[in-house]
Coordinates of C-alpha atoms and ligand atoms in Angstrom, one line a residue:
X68 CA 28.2 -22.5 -26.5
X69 CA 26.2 -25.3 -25.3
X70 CA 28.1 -29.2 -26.1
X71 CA 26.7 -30.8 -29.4
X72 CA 24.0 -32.9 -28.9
X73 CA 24.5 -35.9 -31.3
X74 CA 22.3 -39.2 -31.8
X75 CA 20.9 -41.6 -29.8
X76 CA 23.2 -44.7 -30.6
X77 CA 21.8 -47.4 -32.8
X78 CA 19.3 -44.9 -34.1
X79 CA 20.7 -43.6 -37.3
X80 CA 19.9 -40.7 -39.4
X81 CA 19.7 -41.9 -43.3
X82 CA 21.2 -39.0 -45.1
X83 CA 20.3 -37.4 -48.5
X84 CA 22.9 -39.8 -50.2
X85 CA 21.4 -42.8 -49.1
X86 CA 17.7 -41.8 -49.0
X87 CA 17.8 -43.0 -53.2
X88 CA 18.6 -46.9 -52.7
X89 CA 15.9 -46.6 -49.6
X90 CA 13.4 -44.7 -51.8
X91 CA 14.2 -47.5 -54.7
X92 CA 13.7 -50.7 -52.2
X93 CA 10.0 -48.3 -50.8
X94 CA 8.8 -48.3 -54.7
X95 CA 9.9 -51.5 -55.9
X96 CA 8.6 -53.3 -52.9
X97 CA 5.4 -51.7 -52.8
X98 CA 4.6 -52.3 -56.5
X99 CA 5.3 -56.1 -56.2
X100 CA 3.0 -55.9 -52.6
X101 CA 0.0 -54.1 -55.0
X102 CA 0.6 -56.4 -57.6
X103 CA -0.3 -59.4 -55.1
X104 CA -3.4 -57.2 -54.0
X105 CA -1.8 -56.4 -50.7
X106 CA -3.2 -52.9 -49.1
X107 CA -1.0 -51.0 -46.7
X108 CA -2.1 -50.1 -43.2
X109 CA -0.5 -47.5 -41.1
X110 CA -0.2 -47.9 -37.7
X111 CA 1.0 -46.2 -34.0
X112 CA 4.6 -46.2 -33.5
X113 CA 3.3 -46.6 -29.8
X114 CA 1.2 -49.3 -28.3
X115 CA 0.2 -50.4 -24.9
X116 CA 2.8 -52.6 -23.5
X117 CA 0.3 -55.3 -22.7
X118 CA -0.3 -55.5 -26.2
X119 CA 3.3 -57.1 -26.7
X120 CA 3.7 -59.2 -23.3
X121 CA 0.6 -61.1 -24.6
X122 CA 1.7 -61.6 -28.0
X123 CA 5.3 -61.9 -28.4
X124 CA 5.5 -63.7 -25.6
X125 CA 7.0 -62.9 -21.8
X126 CA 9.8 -65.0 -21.9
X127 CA 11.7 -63.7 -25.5
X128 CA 14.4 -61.9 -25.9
X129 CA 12.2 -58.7 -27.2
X130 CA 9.6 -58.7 -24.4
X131 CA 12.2 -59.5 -21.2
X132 CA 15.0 -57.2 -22.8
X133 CA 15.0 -54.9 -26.0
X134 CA 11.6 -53.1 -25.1
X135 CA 11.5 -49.3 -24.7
X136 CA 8.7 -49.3 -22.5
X137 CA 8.3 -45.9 -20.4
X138 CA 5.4 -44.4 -18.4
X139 CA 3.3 -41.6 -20.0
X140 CA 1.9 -38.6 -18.1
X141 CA -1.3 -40.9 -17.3
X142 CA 0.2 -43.0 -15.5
X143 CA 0.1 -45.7 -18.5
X144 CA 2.9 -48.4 -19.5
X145 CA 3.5 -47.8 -23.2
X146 CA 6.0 -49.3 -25.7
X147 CA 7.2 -47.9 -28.8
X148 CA 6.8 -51.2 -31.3
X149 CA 9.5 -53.3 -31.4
X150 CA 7.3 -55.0 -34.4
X151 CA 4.7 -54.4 -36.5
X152 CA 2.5 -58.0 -36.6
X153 CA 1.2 -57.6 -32.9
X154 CA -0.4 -53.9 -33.7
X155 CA -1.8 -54.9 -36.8
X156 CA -4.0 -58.0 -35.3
X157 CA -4.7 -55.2 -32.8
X158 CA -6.5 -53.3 -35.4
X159 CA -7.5 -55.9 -37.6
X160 CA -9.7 -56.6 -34.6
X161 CA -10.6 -53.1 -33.1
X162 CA -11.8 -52.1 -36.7
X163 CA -13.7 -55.5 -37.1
X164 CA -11.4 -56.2 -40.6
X165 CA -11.6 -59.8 -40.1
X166 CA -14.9 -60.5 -40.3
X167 CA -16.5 -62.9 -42.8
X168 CA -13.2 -61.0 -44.6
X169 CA -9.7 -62.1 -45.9
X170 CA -7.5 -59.0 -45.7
X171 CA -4.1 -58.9 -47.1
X172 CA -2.0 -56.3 -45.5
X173 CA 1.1 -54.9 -45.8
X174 CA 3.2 -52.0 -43.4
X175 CA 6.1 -50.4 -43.5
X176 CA 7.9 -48.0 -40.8
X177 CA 10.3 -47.9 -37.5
X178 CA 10.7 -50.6 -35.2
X179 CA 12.6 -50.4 -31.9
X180 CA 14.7 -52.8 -29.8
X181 CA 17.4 -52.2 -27.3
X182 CA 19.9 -54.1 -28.6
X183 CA 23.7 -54.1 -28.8
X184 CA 23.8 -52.1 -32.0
X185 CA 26.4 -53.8 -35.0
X186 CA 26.4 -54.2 -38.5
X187 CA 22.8 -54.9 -39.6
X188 CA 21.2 -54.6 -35.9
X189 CA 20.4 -51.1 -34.7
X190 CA 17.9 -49.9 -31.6
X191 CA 15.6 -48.0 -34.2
X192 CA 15.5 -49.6 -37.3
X193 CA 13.0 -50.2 -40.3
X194 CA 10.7 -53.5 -41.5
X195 CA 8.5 -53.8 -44.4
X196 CA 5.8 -56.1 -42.8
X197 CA 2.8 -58.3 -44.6
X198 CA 0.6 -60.6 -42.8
X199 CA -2.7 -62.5 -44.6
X200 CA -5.4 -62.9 -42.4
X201 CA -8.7 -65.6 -42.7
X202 CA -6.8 -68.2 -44.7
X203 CA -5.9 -71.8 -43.3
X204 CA -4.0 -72.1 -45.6
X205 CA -1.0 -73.6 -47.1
X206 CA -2.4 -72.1 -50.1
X207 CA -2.0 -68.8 -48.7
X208 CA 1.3 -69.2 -47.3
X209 CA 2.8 -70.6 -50.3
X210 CA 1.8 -67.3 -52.0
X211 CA 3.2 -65.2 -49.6
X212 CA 6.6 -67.0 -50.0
X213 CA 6.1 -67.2 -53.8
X214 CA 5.2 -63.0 -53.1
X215 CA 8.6 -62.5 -51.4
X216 CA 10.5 -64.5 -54.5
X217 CA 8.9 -61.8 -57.0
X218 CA 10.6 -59.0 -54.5
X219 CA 13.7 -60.6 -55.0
X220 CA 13.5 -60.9 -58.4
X221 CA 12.0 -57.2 -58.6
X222 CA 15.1 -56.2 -56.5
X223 CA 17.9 -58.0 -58.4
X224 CA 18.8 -59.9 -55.3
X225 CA 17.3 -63.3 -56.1
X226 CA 20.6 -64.7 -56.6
X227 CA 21.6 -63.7 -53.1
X228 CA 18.9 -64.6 -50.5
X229 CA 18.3 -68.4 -49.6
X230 CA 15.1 -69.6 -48.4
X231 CA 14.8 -71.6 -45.1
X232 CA 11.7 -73.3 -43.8
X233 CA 10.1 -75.4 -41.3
X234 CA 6.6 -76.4 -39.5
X235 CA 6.7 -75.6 -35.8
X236 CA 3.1 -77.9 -35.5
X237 CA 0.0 -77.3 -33.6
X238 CA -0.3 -75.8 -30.8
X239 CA -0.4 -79.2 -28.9
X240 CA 2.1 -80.8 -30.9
X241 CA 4.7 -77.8 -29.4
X242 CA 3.1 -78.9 -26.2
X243 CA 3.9 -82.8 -26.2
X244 CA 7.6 -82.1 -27.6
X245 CA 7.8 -79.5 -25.0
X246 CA 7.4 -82.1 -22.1
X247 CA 9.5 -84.7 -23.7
X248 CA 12.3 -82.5 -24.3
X249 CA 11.6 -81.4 -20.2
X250 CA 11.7 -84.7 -19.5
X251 CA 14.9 -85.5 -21.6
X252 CA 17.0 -82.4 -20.4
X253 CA 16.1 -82.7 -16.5
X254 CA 17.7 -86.6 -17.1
X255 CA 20.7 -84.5 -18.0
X256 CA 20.9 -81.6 -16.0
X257 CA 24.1 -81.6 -14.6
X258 CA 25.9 -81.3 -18.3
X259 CA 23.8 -78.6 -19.3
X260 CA 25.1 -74.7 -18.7
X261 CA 24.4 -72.6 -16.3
X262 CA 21.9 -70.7 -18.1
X263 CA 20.4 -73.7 -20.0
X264 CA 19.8 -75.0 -16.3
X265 CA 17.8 -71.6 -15.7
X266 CA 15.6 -71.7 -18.4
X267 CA 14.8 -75.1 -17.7
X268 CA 11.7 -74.2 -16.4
X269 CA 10.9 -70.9 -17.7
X270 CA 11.5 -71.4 -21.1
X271 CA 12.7 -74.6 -22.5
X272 CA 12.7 -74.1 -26.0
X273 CA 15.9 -71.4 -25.6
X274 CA 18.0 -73.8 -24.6
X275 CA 18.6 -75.1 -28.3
X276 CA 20.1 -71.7 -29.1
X277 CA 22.6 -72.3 -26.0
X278 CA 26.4 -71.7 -27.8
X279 CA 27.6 -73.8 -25.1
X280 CA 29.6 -77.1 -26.4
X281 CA 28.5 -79.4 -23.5
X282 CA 24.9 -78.5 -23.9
X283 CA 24.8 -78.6 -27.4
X284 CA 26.2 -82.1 -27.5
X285 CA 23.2 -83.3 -25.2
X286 CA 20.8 -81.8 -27.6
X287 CA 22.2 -83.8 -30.2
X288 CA 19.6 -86.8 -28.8
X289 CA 17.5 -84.4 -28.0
X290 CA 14.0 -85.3 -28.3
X291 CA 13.0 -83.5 -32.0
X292 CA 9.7 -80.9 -33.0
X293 CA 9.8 -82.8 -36.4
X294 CA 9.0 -86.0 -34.5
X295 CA 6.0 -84.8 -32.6
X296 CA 3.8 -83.1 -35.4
X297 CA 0.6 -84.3 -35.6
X298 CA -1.3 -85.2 -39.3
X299 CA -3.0 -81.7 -39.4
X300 CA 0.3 -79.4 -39.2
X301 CA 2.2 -82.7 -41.6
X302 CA -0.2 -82.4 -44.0
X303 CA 0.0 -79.0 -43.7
X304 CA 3.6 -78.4 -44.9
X305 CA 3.5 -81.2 -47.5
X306 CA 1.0 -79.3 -49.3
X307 CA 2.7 -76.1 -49.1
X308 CA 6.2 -78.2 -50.3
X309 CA 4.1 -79.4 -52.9
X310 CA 2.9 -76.1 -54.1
X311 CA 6.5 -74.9 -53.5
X312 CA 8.1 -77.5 -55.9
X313 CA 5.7 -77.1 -58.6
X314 CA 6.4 -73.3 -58.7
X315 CA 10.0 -74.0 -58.8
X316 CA 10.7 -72.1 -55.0
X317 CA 13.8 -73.8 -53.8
X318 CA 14.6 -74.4 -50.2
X319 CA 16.5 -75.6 -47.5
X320 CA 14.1 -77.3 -44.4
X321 CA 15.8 -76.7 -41.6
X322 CA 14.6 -78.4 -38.4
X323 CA 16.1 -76.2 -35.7
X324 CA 14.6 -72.5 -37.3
X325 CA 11.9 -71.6 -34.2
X326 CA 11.8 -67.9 -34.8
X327 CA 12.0 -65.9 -31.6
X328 CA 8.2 -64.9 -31.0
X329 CA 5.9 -66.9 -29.1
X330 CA 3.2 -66.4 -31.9
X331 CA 4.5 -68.8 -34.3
X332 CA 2.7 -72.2 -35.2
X333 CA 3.1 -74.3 -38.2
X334 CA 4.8 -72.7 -41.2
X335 CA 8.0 -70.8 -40.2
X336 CA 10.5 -69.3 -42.9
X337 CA 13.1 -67.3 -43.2
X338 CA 15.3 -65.9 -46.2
X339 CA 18.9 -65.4 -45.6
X340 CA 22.2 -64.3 -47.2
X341 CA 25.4 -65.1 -46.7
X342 CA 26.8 -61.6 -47.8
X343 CA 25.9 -60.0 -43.9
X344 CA 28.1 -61.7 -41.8
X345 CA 26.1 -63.1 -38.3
X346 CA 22.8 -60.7 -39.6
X347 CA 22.1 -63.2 -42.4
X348 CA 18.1 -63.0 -42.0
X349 CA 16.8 -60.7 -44.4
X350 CA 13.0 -61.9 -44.5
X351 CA 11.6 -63.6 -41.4
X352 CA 7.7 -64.8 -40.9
X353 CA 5.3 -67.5 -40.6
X354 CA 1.9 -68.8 -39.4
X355 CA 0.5 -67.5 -36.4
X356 CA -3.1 -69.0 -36.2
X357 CA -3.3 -68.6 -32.5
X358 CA -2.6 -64.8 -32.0
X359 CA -6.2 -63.1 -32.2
X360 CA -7.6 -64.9 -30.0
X361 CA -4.9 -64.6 -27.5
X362 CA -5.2 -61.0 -27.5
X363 CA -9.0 -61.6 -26.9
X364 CA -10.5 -61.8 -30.3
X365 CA -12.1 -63.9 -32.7
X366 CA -10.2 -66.8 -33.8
X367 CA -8.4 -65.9 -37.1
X368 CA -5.9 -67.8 -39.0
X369 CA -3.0 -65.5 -39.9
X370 CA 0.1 -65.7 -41.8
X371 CA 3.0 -63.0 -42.1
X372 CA 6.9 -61.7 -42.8
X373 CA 8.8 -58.9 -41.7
X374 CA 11.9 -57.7 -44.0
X375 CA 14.4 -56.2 -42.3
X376 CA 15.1 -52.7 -44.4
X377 CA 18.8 -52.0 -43.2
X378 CA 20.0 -55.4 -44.4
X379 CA 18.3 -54.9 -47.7
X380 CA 19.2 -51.4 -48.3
X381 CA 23.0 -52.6 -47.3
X382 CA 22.7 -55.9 -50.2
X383 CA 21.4 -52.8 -52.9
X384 CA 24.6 -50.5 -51.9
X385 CA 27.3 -52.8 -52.5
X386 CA 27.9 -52.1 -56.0
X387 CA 28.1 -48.3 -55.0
X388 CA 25.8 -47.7 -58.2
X389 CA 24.1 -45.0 -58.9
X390 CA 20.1 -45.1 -58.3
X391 CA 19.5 -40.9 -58.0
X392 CA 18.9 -39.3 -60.7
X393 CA 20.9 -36.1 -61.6
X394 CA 19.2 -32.8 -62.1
X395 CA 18.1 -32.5 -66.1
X396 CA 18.2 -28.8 -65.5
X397 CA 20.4 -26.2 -63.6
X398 CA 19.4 -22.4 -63.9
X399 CA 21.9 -19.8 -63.8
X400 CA 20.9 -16.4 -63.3
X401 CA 23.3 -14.3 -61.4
X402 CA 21.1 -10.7 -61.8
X403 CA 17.5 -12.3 -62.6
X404 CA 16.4 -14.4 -59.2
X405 CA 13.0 -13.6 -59.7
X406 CA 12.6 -14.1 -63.0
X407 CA 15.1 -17.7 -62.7
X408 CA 12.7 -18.9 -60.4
X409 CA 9.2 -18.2 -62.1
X410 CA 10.9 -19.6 -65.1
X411 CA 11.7 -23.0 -63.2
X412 CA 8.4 -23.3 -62.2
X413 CA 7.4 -22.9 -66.2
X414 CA 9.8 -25.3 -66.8
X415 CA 8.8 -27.9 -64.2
X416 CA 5.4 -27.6 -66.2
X417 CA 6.3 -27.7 -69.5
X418 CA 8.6 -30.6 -68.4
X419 CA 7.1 -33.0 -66.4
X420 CA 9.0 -35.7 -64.7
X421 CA 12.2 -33.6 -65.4
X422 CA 14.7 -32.6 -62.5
X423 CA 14.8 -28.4 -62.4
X424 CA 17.2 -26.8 -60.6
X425 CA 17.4 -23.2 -59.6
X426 CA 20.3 -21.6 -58.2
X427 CA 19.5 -20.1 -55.1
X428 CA 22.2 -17.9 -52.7
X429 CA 23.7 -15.7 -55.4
X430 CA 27.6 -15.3 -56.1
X431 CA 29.1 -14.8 -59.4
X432 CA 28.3 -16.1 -62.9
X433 CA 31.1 -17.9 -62.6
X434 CA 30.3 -19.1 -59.3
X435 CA 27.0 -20.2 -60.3
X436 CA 28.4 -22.6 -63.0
X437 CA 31.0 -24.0 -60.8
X438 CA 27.8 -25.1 -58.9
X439 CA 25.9 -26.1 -61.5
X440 CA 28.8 -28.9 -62.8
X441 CA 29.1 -30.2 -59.2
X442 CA 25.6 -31.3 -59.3
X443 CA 26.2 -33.2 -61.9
X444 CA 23.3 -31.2 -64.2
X445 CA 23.2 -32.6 -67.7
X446 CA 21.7 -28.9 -68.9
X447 CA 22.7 -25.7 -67.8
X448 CA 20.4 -22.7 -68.5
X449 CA 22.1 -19.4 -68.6
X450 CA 19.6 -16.4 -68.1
X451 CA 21.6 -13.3 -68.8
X452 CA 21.0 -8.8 -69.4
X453 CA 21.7 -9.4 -72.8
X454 CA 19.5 -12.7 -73.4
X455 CA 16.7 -11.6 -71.6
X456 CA 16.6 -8.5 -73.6
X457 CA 15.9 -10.7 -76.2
X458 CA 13.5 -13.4 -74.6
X459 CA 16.0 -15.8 -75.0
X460 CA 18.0 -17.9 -72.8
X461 CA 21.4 -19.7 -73.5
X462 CA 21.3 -23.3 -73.4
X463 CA 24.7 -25.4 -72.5
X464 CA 25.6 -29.4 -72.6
X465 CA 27.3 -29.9 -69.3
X466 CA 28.2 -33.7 -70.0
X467 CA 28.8 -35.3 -73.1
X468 CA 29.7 -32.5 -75.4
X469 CA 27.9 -30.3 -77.9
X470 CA 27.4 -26.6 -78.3
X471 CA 25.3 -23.8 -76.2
X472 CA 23.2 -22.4 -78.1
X473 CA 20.4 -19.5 -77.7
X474 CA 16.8 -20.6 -77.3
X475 CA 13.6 -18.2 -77.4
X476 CA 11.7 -18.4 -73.4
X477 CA 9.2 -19.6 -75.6
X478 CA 10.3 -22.5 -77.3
X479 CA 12.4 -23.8 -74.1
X480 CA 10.1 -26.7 -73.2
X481 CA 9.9 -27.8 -76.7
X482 CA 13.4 -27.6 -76.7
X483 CA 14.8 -28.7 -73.8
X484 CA 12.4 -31.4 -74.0
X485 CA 14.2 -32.5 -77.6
X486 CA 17.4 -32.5 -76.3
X487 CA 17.0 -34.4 -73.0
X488 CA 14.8 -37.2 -75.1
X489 CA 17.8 -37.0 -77.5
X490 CA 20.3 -37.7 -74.9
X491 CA 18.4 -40.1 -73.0
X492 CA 19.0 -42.2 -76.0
X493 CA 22.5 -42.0 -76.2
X494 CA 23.1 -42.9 -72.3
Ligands
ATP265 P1 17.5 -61.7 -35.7 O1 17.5 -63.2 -35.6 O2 18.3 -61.1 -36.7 O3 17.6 -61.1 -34.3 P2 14.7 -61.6 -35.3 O4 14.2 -63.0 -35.3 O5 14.8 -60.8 -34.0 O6 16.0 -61.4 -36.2 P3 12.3 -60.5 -36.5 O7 11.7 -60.0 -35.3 O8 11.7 -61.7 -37.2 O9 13.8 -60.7 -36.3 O10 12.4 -59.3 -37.6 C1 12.4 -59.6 -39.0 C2 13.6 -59.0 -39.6 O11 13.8 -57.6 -39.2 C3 14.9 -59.7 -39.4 O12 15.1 -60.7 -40.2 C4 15.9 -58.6 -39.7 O13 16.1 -58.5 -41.1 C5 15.2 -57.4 -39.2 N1 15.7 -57.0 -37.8 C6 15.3 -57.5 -36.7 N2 15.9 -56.9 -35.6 C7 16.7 -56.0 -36.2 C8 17.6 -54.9 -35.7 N3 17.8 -54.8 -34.4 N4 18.2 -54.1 -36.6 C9 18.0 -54.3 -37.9 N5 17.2 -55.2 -38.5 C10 16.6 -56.0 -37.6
MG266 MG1 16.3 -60.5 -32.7

């Protein structure tokens, strides 16, 4: 016997007892997205890894280090997606949806990043993704944050996500900070770490992320983004805080949120929880008016936010409850497989929306029933020689109490349908 193969760590299988909260979060989140008028678009799993360089950015964290990029047989450099806004710009534009047009989108599926998987961070994991395109906005952004309130709300978590926000400027406005803060660090260079010194050049803006006490006390008179933002991007977020505040959206601005993606301008937010440890960031997005064209397309103002799926799924666990519902229906028929499973097709018919079980794998009556109570079956159906003789089948309460009592094949729908309403009452 050959050794068992097992995963591929931080790529996790979701099993059958965890598949109900995730199918919960899918339905709930996609009838609040419809609700807004948001359509879904389903996209490759695989782009060309060009297609993320130029987006995300060369110098981020995803792009220099969490891609899986591989060679195919051609020859080609591809990258399975390590996020969904870059491939749906790519289509927006290769299927002309932007023009003279204001799509609202919305996509959900795998994302992958090689990264050092922990509690809430995983190599494949899963993001429920809008994005708005053809809107200046604020308008637009303030109803994509007032959009990912009414998921919270729809998801019982509003009382455990925090909303955090900020306006990176215009593009130039990023562009005059950028050279003051240059300016300002290179006066300091010798107190900054090691790797703050490094990125220096390459990538300045990392450097407020540094972790290292000596650097982070020269960043305290640090030149500041806030400072530098020009009338269009101020106005810009005063109308969206306006809109905001009137709707009664609180949040926290916080000056040093810059989002790791090179697309971002203007409006940046994220939603975060307290209840995750160091993976507090549930929701993540922003404005990203620059992107089309830097992938070679029209100009098109754009505005999106990814929800991280794992963290969400791990907020709807925590009370351990209960979101699967049991089978209504369990069929016992030790002698009569043919006939048990023509009638649960009758029955999943007659009963729509009901959970039918049939017993399949034989063993003994007794066996059967054994099984039946373990699946936590509010009906068993007993299909006997002697009942079937008789058209009738034998209908026993398996929670809550109450007799078993003989019903004609007939009238079971009718029936079962009468006591199922009757005890859905009582729950
Ligand atoms: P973080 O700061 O947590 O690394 P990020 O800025 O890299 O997040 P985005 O690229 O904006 O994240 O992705 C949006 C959301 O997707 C995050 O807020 C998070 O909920 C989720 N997410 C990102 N990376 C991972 C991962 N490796 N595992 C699980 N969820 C993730
Ligand atoms: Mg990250």
């Amino acid at each position: 016997m050959g050794k068992k193969i097992a995963s591929i760590r931080g790529m996790n299988d979701i099993l059958p007892d965890e598949t109900p909260v995730w199918q919960w979060l899918e339905e709930r989140a996609r009838a609040v997205l419809q609700a807004y008028g948001y359509r879904e678009i389903r996209l490759p799993m695989v782009e060309s890894t060009e297609l993320f360089k130029r987006s995300i950015g060369e110098v981020t964290d995803i792009v220099e280090k969490e891609m899986y990029t591989f060679e195919d047989r051609n020859g080609d450099s591809l990258t399975l997606r390590p996020e969904g806004t870059a491939g749906c710009v790519r289509a927006g534009e290769q299927h002309n949806l932007f023009y003279g047009a204001t799509p609202r989108l919305w996509y959900m599926g795998p994302m992958f990043r090689h990264e050092r998987p922990q509690a809430g961070r995983y190599r494949q994991f899963h993001q429920m993704g809008v994005e708005a395109f053809g809107m200046e906005g604020p308008d637009i952004d303030a109803e994509i944050i007032l959009m990912t309130a009414a998921l919270w709300r729809a998801l019982g978590l509003e009382d455990e996500v925090t909303l955090e926000l900020n306006s990176l400027g215009d593009a130039h406005d990023r562009q005059r900070h950028r050279e003051a803060l240059v300016a300002y660090l290179s006066d300091h260079r010798e107190q900054l770490d090691d790797d703050s010194q490094r990125r220096l050049e390459r990538n300045p803006l990392r450097i407020l992320d540094s972790k290292d006490a000596n650097t982070q006390k020269v960043l305290e008179d640090a030149p500041r983004l806030a400072d530098y933002l020009g009338e269009s991007a101020r106005a810009h977020f005063h109308e969206l805080r306006a809109i905001l505040d009137a709707a009664g959206i609180e949040y926290r601005i916080n000056s040093s949120l810059v989002r790791g993606l090179d697309y971002y301008g203007k409006t940046v937010f994220e939603w975060v929880t307290d209840a995750l440890g160091a993976q507090g960031t549930v929701c993540a997005g922003g404005r990203y008016d620059g992107l089309a064209s830097q992938l070679g397309g029209r100009d098109t103002p754009a505005v999106g936010f990814a929800m991280g799926l794992e963290r969400l799924v791990w907020l709807l666990s925590r009370d351990g409850g209960e979101r699967e519902p049991v089978p209504d229906v369990y069929i016992v028929a030790p002698e009569h497989r043919a006939r048990a499973l023509t009638l649960a097709d009758e029955l999943r018919t007659g009963l729509p929306g009901r959970r039918i079980l049939c017993h399949c794998g034989g063993g003994s009556f007794k066996s059967q029933m054994k099984k039946a109570d373990k699946s936590g079956a509010r009906l068993a159906l007993m299909l006997g020689e002697a009942e079937l003789e008789r058209s009738e089948a034998v209908v026993k309460p398996m929670r809550g109490g109450g007799e078993q009592q003989s019903v004609a094949l007939a009238e079971l729908p009718a029936r079962l349908s009468q006591w199922l309403a009757r005890q859905d009452e009582t729950r």
